[in-house]
mmCIF file of C-alpha atoms in Angstrom:
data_model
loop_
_atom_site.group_PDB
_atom_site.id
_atom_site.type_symbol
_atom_site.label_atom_id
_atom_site.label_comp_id
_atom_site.label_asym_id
_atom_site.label_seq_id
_atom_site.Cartn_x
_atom_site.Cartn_y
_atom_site.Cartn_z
ATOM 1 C CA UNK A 1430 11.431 -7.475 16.580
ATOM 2 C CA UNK A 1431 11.042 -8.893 12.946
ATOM 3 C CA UNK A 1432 10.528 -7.225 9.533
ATOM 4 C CA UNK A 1433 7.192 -8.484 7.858
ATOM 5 C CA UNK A 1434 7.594 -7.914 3.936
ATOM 6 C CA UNK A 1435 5.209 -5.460 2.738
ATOM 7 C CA UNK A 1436 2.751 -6.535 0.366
ATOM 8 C CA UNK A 1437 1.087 -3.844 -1.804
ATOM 9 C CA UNK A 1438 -1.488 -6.459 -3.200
ATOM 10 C CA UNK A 1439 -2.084 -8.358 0.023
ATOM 11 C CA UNK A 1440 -5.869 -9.496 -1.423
ATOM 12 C CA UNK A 1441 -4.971 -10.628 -4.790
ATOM 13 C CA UNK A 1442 -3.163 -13.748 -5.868
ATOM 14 C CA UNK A 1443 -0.333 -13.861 -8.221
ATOM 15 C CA UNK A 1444 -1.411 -16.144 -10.218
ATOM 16 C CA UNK A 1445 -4.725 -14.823 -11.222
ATOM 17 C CA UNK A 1446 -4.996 -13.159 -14.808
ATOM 18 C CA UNK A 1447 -6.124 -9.900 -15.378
ATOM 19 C CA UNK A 1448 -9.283 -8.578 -16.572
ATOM 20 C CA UNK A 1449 -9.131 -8.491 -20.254
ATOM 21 C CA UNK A 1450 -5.799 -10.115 -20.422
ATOM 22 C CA UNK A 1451 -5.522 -12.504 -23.693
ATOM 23 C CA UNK A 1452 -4.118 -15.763 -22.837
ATOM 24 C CA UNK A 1453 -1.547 -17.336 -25.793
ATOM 25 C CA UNK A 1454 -3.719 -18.415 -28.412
ATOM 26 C CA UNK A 1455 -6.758 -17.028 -27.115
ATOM 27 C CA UNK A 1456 -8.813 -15.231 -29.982
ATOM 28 C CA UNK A 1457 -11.800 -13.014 -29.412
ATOM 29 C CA UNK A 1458 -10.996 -11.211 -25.678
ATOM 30 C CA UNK A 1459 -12.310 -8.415 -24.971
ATOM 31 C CA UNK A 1460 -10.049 -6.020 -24.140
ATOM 32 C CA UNK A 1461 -10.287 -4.140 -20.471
ATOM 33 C CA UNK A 1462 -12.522 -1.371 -20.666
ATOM 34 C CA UNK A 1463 -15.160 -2.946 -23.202
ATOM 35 C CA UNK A 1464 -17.229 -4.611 -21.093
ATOM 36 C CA UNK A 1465 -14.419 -6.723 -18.589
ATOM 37 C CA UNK A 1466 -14.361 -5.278 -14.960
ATOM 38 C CA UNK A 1467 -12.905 -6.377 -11.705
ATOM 39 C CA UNK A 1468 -15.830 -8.753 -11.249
ATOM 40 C CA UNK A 1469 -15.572 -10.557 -14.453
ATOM 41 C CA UNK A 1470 -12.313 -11.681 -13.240
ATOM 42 C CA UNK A 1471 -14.039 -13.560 -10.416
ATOM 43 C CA UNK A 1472 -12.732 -10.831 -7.488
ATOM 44 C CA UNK A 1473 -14.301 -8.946 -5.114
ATOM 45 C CA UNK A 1474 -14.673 -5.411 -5.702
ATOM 46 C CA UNK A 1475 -14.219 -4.327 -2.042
ATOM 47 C CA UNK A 1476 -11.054 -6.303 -2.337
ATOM 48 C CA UNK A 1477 -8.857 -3.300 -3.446
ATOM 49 C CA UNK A 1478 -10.976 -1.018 -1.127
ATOM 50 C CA UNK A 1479 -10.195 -2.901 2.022
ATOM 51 C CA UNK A 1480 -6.103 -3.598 1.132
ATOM 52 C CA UNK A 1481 -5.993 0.205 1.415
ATOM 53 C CA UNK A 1482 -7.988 0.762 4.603
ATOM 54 C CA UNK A 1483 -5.942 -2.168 6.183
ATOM 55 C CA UNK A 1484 -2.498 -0.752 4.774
ATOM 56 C CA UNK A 1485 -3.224 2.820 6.287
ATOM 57 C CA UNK A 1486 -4.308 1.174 8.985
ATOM 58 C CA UNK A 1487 -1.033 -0.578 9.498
ATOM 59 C CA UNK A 1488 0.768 2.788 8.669
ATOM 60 C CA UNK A 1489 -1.039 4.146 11.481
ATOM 61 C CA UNK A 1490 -0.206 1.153 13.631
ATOM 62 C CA UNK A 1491 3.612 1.188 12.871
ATOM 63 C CA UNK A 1492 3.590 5.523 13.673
ATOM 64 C CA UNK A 1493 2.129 4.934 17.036
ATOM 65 C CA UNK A 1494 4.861 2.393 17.726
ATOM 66 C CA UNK A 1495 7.683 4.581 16.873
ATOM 67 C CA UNK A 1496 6.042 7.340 18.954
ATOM 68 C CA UNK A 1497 5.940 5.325 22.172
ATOM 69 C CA UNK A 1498 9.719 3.901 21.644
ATOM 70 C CA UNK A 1499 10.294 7.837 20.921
ATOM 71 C CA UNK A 1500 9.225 8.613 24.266
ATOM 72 C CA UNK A 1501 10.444 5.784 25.983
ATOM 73 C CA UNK A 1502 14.173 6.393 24.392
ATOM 74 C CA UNK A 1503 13.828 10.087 25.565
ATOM 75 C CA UNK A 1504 12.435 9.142 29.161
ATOM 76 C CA UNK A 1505 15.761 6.399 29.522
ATOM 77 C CA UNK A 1506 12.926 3.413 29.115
ATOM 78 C CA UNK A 1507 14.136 1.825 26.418
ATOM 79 C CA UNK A 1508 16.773 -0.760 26.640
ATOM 80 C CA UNK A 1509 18.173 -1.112 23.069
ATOM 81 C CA UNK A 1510 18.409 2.462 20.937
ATOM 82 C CA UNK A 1511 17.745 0.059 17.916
ATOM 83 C CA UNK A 1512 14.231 -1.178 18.437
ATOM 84 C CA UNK A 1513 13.339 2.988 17.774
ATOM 85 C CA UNK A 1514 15.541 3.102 14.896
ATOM 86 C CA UNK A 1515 14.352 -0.219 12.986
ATOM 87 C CA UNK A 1516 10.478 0.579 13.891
ATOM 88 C CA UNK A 1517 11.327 4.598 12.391
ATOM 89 C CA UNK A 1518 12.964 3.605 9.623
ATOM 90 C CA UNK A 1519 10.355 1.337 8.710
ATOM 91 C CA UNK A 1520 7.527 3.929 9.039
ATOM 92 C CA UNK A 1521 9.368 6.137 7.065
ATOM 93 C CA UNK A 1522 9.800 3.644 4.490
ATOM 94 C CA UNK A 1523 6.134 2.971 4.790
ATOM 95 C CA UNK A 1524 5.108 6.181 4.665
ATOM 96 C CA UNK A 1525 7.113 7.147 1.755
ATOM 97 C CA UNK A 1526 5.415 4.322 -0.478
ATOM 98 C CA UNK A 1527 2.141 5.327 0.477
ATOM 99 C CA UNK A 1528 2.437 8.567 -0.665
ATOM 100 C CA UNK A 1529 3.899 7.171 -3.942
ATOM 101 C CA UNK A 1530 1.031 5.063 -4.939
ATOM 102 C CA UNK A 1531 -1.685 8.313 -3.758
ATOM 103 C CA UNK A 1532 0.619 10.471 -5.922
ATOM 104 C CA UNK A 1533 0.406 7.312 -9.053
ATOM 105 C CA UNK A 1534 -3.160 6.984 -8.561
ATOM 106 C CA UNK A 1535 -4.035 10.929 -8.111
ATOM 107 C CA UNK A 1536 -1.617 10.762 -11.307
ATOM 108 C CA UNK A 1537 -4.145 8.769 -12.766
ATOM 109 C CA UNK A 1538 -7.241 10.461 -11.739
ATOM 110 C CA UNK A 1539 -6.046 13.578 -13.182
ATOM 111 C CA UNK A 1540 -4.992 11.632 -16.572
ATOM 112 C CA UNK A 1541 -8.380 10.213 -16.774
ATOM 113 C CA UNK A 1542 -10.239 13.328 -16.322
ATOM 114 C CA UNK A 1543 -8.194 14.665 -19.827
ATOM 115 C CA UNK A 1544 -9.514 12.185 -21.647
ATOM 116 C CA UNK A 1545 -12.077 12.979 -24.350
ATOM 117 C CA UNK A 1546 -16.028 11.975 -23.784
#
């Protein structure tokens, strides 16, 4: 069994600016917000959208896994104890960042929401 990395922005490239960014030297950007969404950058939209449904997705994928070495460590099944305690630490590792970004970007709903019209 290997460890795949995780990557939290599996649908964006590192080397791509950000909206609104100013480059050295640049004059005149617009700064994010006036004008410079997602889409100006030259991304898709649904890009953000579908790293999330294919993260949970994955979360979901790696919890059934640990359930079924659960059950076969329990039943005697299971030939190496460690296969169930790499794939549940890693689901609990997984689970605990998800929550982290829903708690950052409920953070950020609720921040947004305070700001004046």
């Amino acid at each position: 069994m290997s460890i795949s990395p995780i990557s939290p922005l599996a649908g964006l490239s590192a080397a791509m600016p950000l909206a609104g960014a100013a480059t050295p030297g640049a004059v005149g950007t617009t700064p994010a917000g006036a004008g410079a969404g997602v889409a100006a950058g030259g991304t898709d939209p649904a890009a953000f959208g579908n790293a999330v449904t294919q993260g949970l997705e994955k979360l979901q994928a790696m919890h059934s896994t640990t359930d079924s070495l659960a059950v076969q460590a329990v039943t005697g099944n299971l030939a190496d104890i460690h296969d169930y305690t790499i794939a549940a630490n890693e689901a609990a590792v997984a689970t605990q960042l998800t929550v982290a970004v829903r708690n950052k970007a409920v953070d950020a709903f609720t921040e947004i929401m305070r700001m004046p019209m």
